[in-house]
């Protein structure tokens, strides 16, 4: 396609996506830069550059390129999720919230986007909002062990040991090797024996 349509940025973008999948970062970046030489307002090229850097753990660069893709018109829940995750991976949980929230504002939200939104809310002490988001995750995917675990942590903050124990138990029923849920449950049992 590139040989027969050398002036179409889409061919370079699609080939770059394939290169990203096989982790050929350098070649992928060359093809994306070529796409931007052809069309410097290609939202998809910027999105793919964001993904390229995200996959390599360059979250600040990923954040920049995801932001560029939004500026050039990409309005998709996935780009908002990835931008939010880029902020989360840099420890900027508060900055992640509006993007993760935007990623969940669809008719049928992705449970992973909802989970990350709930996590960002919890990490910034918006515990009631986090609880609602995590409970919504469970209405979509009742086997989300990490949602149960984090609901357990919220219950612990509220000193509701019984509810925390229930949530940790649910997490362990779904994922028996969930180390954090197991540790949380053990701590509750120790506290109950002390009282």
PDB file of C-alpha atoms in Angstrom, residues 18-162:
ATOM      1  CA  UNK A  18       2.341  -3.420  13.205  1.00  0.00           C
ATOM      2  CA  UNK A  19       5.925  -2.499  14.157  1.00  0.00           C
ATOM      3  CA  UNK A  20       4.759  -1.374  17.622  1.00  0.00           C
ATOM      4  CA  UNK A  21       3.033  -4.736  18.072  1.00  0.00           C
ATOM      5  CA  UNK A  22       6.329  -6.537  17.429  1.00  0.00           C
ATOM      6  CA  UNK A  23       8.204  -3.964  19.568  1.00  0.00           C
ATOM      7  CA  UNK A  24      10.333  -2.568  16.747  1.00  0.00           C
ATOM      8  CA  UNK A  25      10.284   0.881  18.311  1.00  0.00           C
ATOM      9  CA  UNK A  26      12.869   2.620  16.136  1.00  0.00           C
ATOM     10  CA  UNK A  27      11.329   1.617  12.807  1.00  0.00           C
ATOM     11  CA  UNK A  28       7.830   2.411  14.090  1.00  0.00           C
ATOM     12  CA  UNK A  29       8.925   5.923  15.010  1.00  0.00           C
ATOM     13  CA  UNK A  30      10.485   6.424  11.554  1.00  0.00           C
ATOM     14  CA  UNK A  31       7.198   5.474   9.867  1.00  0.00           C
ATOM     15  CA  UNK A  32       5.160   7.707  12.186  1.00  0.00           C
ATOM     16  CA  UNK A  33       7.470  10.658  11.563  1.00  0.00           C
ATOM     17  CA  UNK A  34       7.040  10.040   7.816  1.00  0.00           C
ATOM     18  CA  UNK A  35       3.253  10.031   8.306  1.00  0.00           C
ATOM     19  CA  UNK A  36       3.519  13.395  10.077  1.00  0.00           C
ATOM     20  CA  UNK A  37       5.690  14.788   7.265  1.00  0.00           C
ATOM     21  CA  UNK A  38       2.808  13.975   4.920  1.00  0.00           C
ATOM     22  CA  UNK A  39       0.055  15.147   7.300  1.00  0.00           C
ATOM     23  CA  UNK A  40       1.229  17.096  10.341  1.00  0.00           C
ATOM     24  CA  UNK A  41      -2.311  17.175  11.747  1.00  0.00           C
ATOM     25  CA  UNK A  42      -2.872  13.402  11.743  1.00  0.00           C
ATOM     26  CA  UNK A  43      -4.507  12.606  15.075  1.00  0.00           C
ATOM     27  CA  UNK A  44      -3.881   8.887  14.534  1.00  0.00           C
ATOM     28  CA  UNK A  45      -0.162   9.414  13.971  1.00  0.00           C
ATOM     29  CA  UNK A  46       0.079  11.325  17.256  1.00  0.00           C
ATOM     30  CA  UNK A  47      -1.986   8.651  19.011  1.00  0.00           C
ATOM     31  CA  UNK A  48       0.341   5.937  17.715  1.00  0.00           C
ATOM     32  CA  UNK A  49       3.377   7.943  18.856  1.00  0.00           C
ATOM     33  CA  UNK A  50       1.741   8.134  22.266  1.00  0.00           C
ATOM     34  CA  UNK A  51       1.261   4.380  22.257  1.00  0.00           C
ATOM     35  CA  UNK A  52       4.845   3.831  21.093  1.00  0.00           C
ATOM     36  CA  UNK A  53       6.195   5.822  24.053  1.00  0.00           C
ATOM     37  CA  UNK A  54       3.681   4.372  26.530  1.00  0.00           C
ATOM     38  CA  UNK A  55       4.737   0.829  25.638  1.00  0.00           C
ATOM     39  CA  UNK A  56       8.365   1.791  26.320  1.00  0.00           C
ATOM     40  CA  UNK A  57       7.519   3.390  29.671  1.00  0.00           C
ATOM     41  CA  UNK A  58       8.150   6.965  28.476  1.00  0.00           C
ATOM     42  CA  UNK A  59       4.962   8.236  30.087  1.00  0.00           C
ATOM     43  CA  UNK A  60       5.711  11.952  29.842  1.00  0.00           C
ATOM     44  CA  UNK A  61       6.267  11.684  26.081  1.00  0.00           C
ATOM     45  CA  UNK A  62       3.216   9.437  25.761  1.00  0.00           C
ATOM     46  CA  UNK A  63       1.164  12.062  27.611  1.00  0.00           C
ATOM     47  CA  UNK A  64       2.366  14.738  25.168  1.00  0.00           C
ATOM     48  CA  UNK A  65       1.463  12.748  22.063  1.00  0.00           C
ATOM     49  CA  UNK A  66      -1.908  11.562  23.382  1.00  0.00           C
ATOM     50  CA  UNK A  67      -2.679  15.211  24.130  1.00  0.00           C
ATOM     51  CA  UNK A  68      -1.673  16.137  20.574  1.00  0.00           C
ATOM     52  CA  UNK A  69      -4.001  13.487  19.150  1.00  0.00           C
ATOM     53  CA  UNK A  70      -6.914  14.994  21.118  1.00  0.00           C
ATOM     54  CA  UNK A  71      -5.963  18.499  19.935  1.00  0.00           C
ATOM     55  CA  UNK A  72      -6.106  17.267  16.344  1.00  0.00           C
ATOM     56  CA  UNK A  73      -9.585  15.846  16.780  1.00  0.00           C
ATOM     57  CA  UNK A  74      -9.337  12.291  18.122  1.00  0.00           C
ATOM     58  CA  UNK A  75     -12.327  11.952  20.454  1.00  0.00           C
ATOM     59  CA  UNK A  76     -12.285   8.310  21.513  1.00  0.00           C
ATOM     60  CA  UNK A  77     -12.570   6.802  25.005  1.00  0.00           C
ATOM     61  CA  UNK A  78      -9.320   4.896  24.458  1.00  0.00           C
ATOM     62  CA  UNK A  79      -7.196   8.015  23.955  1.00  0.00           C
ATOM     63  CA  UNK A  80      -8.619   9.519  27.166  1.00  0.00           C
ATOM     64  CA  UNK A  81      -7.914   6.269  29.022  1.00  0.00           C
ATOM     65  CA  UNK A  82      -4.332   6.173  27.752  1.00  0.00           C
ATOM     66  CA  UNK A  83      -3.756   9.835  28.594  1.00  0.00           C
ATOM     67  CA  UNK A  84      -5.132   9.230  32.083  1.00  0.00           C
ATOM     68  CA  UNK A  85      -2.920   6.168  32.511  1.00  0.00           C
ATOM     69  CA  UNK A  86       0.092   8.199  31.364  1.00  0.00           C
ATOM     70  CA  UNK A  87      -0.586  10.658  34.189  1.00  0.00           C
ATOM     71  CA  UNK A  88      -1.214   7.806  36.664  1.00  0.00           C
ATOM     72  CA  UNK A  89       2.115   6.186  35.783  1.00  0.00           C
ATOM     73  CA  UNK A  90       3.860   9.459  36.593  1.00  0.00           C
ATOM     74  CA  UNK A  91       2.113   9.657  39.969  1.00  0.00           C
ATOM     75  CA  UNK A  92      -0.156  12.538  38.848  1.00  0.00           C
ATOM     76  CA  UNK A  93      -3.392  10.918  40.017  1.00  0.00           C
ATOM     77  CA  UNK A  94      -5.365  14.152  40.325  1.00  0.00           C
ATOM     78  CA  UNK A  95      -4.452  15.178  36.758  1.00  0.00           C
ATOM     79  CA  UNK A  96      -5.524  11.732  35.531  1.00  0.00           C
ATOM     80  CA  UNK A  97      -9.070  11.979  36.914  1.00  0.00           C
ATOM     81  CA  UNK A  98     -10.733  14.147  34.229  1.00  0.00           C
ATOM     82  CA  UNK A  99      -9.293  12.035  31.403  1.00  0.00           C
ATOM     83  CA  UNK A 100     -10.228   8.737  33.045  1.00  0.00           C
ATOM     84  CA  UNK A 101     -13.685  10.118  33.782  1.00  0.00           C
ATOM     85  CA  UNK A 102     -14.047  11.114  30.119  1.00  0.00           C
ATOM     86  CA  UNK A 103     -13.026   7.577  29.114  1.00  0.00           C
ATOM     87  CA  UNK A 104     -15.946   6.195  31.146  1.00  0.00           C
ATOM     88  CA  UNK A 105     -18.596   8.540  29.749  1.00  0.00           C
ATOM     89  CA  UNK A 106     -19.925   6.140  27.142  1.00  0.00           C
ATOM     90  CA  UNK A 107     -23.126   4.154  26.900  1.00  0.00           C
ATOM     91  CA  UNK A 108     -21.305   0.944  27.843  1.00  0.00           C
ATOM     92  CA  UNK A 109     -18.061   1.935  29.596  1.00  0.00           C
ATOM     93  CA  UNK A 110     -15.007  -0.296  29.542  1.00  0.00           C
ATOM     94  CA  UNK A 111     -14.684  -1.901  33.007  1.00  0.00           C
ATOM     95  CA  UNK A 112     -10.906  -1.336  32.954  1.00  0.00           C
ATOM     96  CA  UNK A 113     -11.391   2.391  32.321  1.00  0.00           C
ATOM     97  CA  UNK A 114     -13.908   2.503  35.183  1.00  0.00           C
ATOM     98  CA  UNK A 115     -11.487   0.612  37.422  1.00  0.00           C
ATOM     99  CA  UNK A 116      -8.620   3.005  36.662  1.00  0.00           C
ATOM    100  CA  UNK A 117     -10.960   5.962  37.260  1.00  0.00           C
ATOM    101  CA  UNK A 118     -11.951   4.473  40.628  1.00  0.00           C
ATOM    102  CA  UNK A 119      -8.302   3.879  41.478  1.00  0.00           C
ATOM    103  CA  UNK A 120      -7.367   7.493  40.659  1.00  0.00           C
ATOM    104  CA  UNK A 121     -10.255   8.731  42.816  1.00  0.00           C
ATOM    105  CA  UNK A 122      -9.171   6.497  45.703  1.00  0.00           C
ATOM    106  CA  UNK A 123      -5.543   7.631  45.447  1.00  0.00           C
ATOM    107  CA  UNK A 124      -6.698  11.258  45.748  1.00  0.00           C
ATOM    108  CA  UNK A 125      -8.980  10.503  48.734  1.00  0.00           C
ATOM    109  CA  UNK A 126     -12.276  10.842  46.856  1.00  0.00           C
ATOM    110  CA  UNK A 127     -13.356   7.631  48.559  1.00  0.00           C
ATOM    111  CA  UNK A 128     -17.136   7.831  48.057  1.00  0.00           C
ATOM    112  CA  UNK A 129     -16.721   8.534  44.338  1.00  0.00           C
ATOM    113  CA  UNK A 130     -14.110   5.767  44.102  1.00  0.00           C
ATOM    114  CA  UNK A 131     -16.480   3.341  45.817  1.00  0.00           C
ATOM    115  CA  UNK A 132     -19.248   4.134  43.295  1.00  0.00           C
ATOM    116  CA  UNK A 133     -16.895   3.660  40.333  1.00  0.00           C
ATOM    117  CA  UNK A 134     -15.568   0.342  41.678  1.00  0.00           C
ATOM    118  CA  UNK A 135     -19.088  -0.912  42.410  1.00  0.00           C
ATOM    119  CA  UNK A 136     -20.028  -0.018  38.825  1.00  0.00           C
ATOM    120  CA  UNK A 137     -17.041  -2.085  37.616  1.00  0.00           C
ATOM    121  CA  UNK A 138     -18.541  -5.071  39.447  1.00  0.00           C
ATOM    122  CA  UNK A 139     -21.938  -4.587  37.798  1.00  0.00           C
ATOM    123  CA  UNK A 140     -20.172  -4.972  34.433  1.00  0.00           C
ATOM    124  CA  UNK A 141     -17.612  -7.598  35.482  1.00  0.00           C
ATOM    125  CA  UNK A 142     -18.498  -9.418  38.708  1.00  0.00           C
ATOM    126  CA  UNK A 143     -15.177 -11.303  38.554  1.00  0.00           C
ATOM    127  CA  UNK A 144     -12.915  -8.232  38.872  1.00  0.00           C
ATOM    128  CA  UNK A 145     -10.738  -9.228  41.843  1.00  0.00           C
ATOM    129  CA  UNK A 146      -8.895  -5.892  41.994  1.00  0.00           C
ATOM    130  CA  UNK A 147     -12.184  -3.977  42.248  1.00  0.00           C
ATOM    131  CA  UNK A 148     -13.143  -6.108  45.269  1.00  0.00           C
ATOM    132  CA  UNK A 149      -9.691  -5.623  46.781  1.00  0.00           C
ATOM    133  CA  UNK A 150      -9.851  -1.833  46.454  1.00  0.00           C
ATOM    134  CA  UNK A 151     -13.389  -1.768  47.854  1.00  0.00           C
ATOM    135  CA  UNK A 152     -11.918  -3.681  50.794  1.00  0.00           C
ATOM    136  CA  UNK A 153      -9.239  -1.028  51.259  1.00  0.00           C
ATOM    137  CA  UNK A 154     -11.893   1.722  51.191  1.00  0.00           C
ATOM    138  CA  UNK A 155     -13.915  -0.203  53.793  1.00  0.00           C
ATOM    139  CA  UNK A 156     -10.772  -0.416  55.967  1.00  0.00           C
ATOM    140  CA  UNK A 157     -10.336   3.368  55.765  1.00  0.00           C
ATOM    141  CA  UNK A 158     -13.916   3.661  56.997  1.00  0.00           C
ATOM    142  CA  UNK A 159     -13.083   1.170  59.786  1.00  0.00           C
ATOM    143  CA  UNK A 160     -15.703  -1.297  58.539  1.00  0.00           C
ATOM    144  CA  UNK A 161     -13.722  -4.475  59.165  1.00  0.00           C
ATOM    145  CA  UNK A 162     -16.626  -6.804  58.378  1.00  0.00           C
TER     146      UNK A 162
END
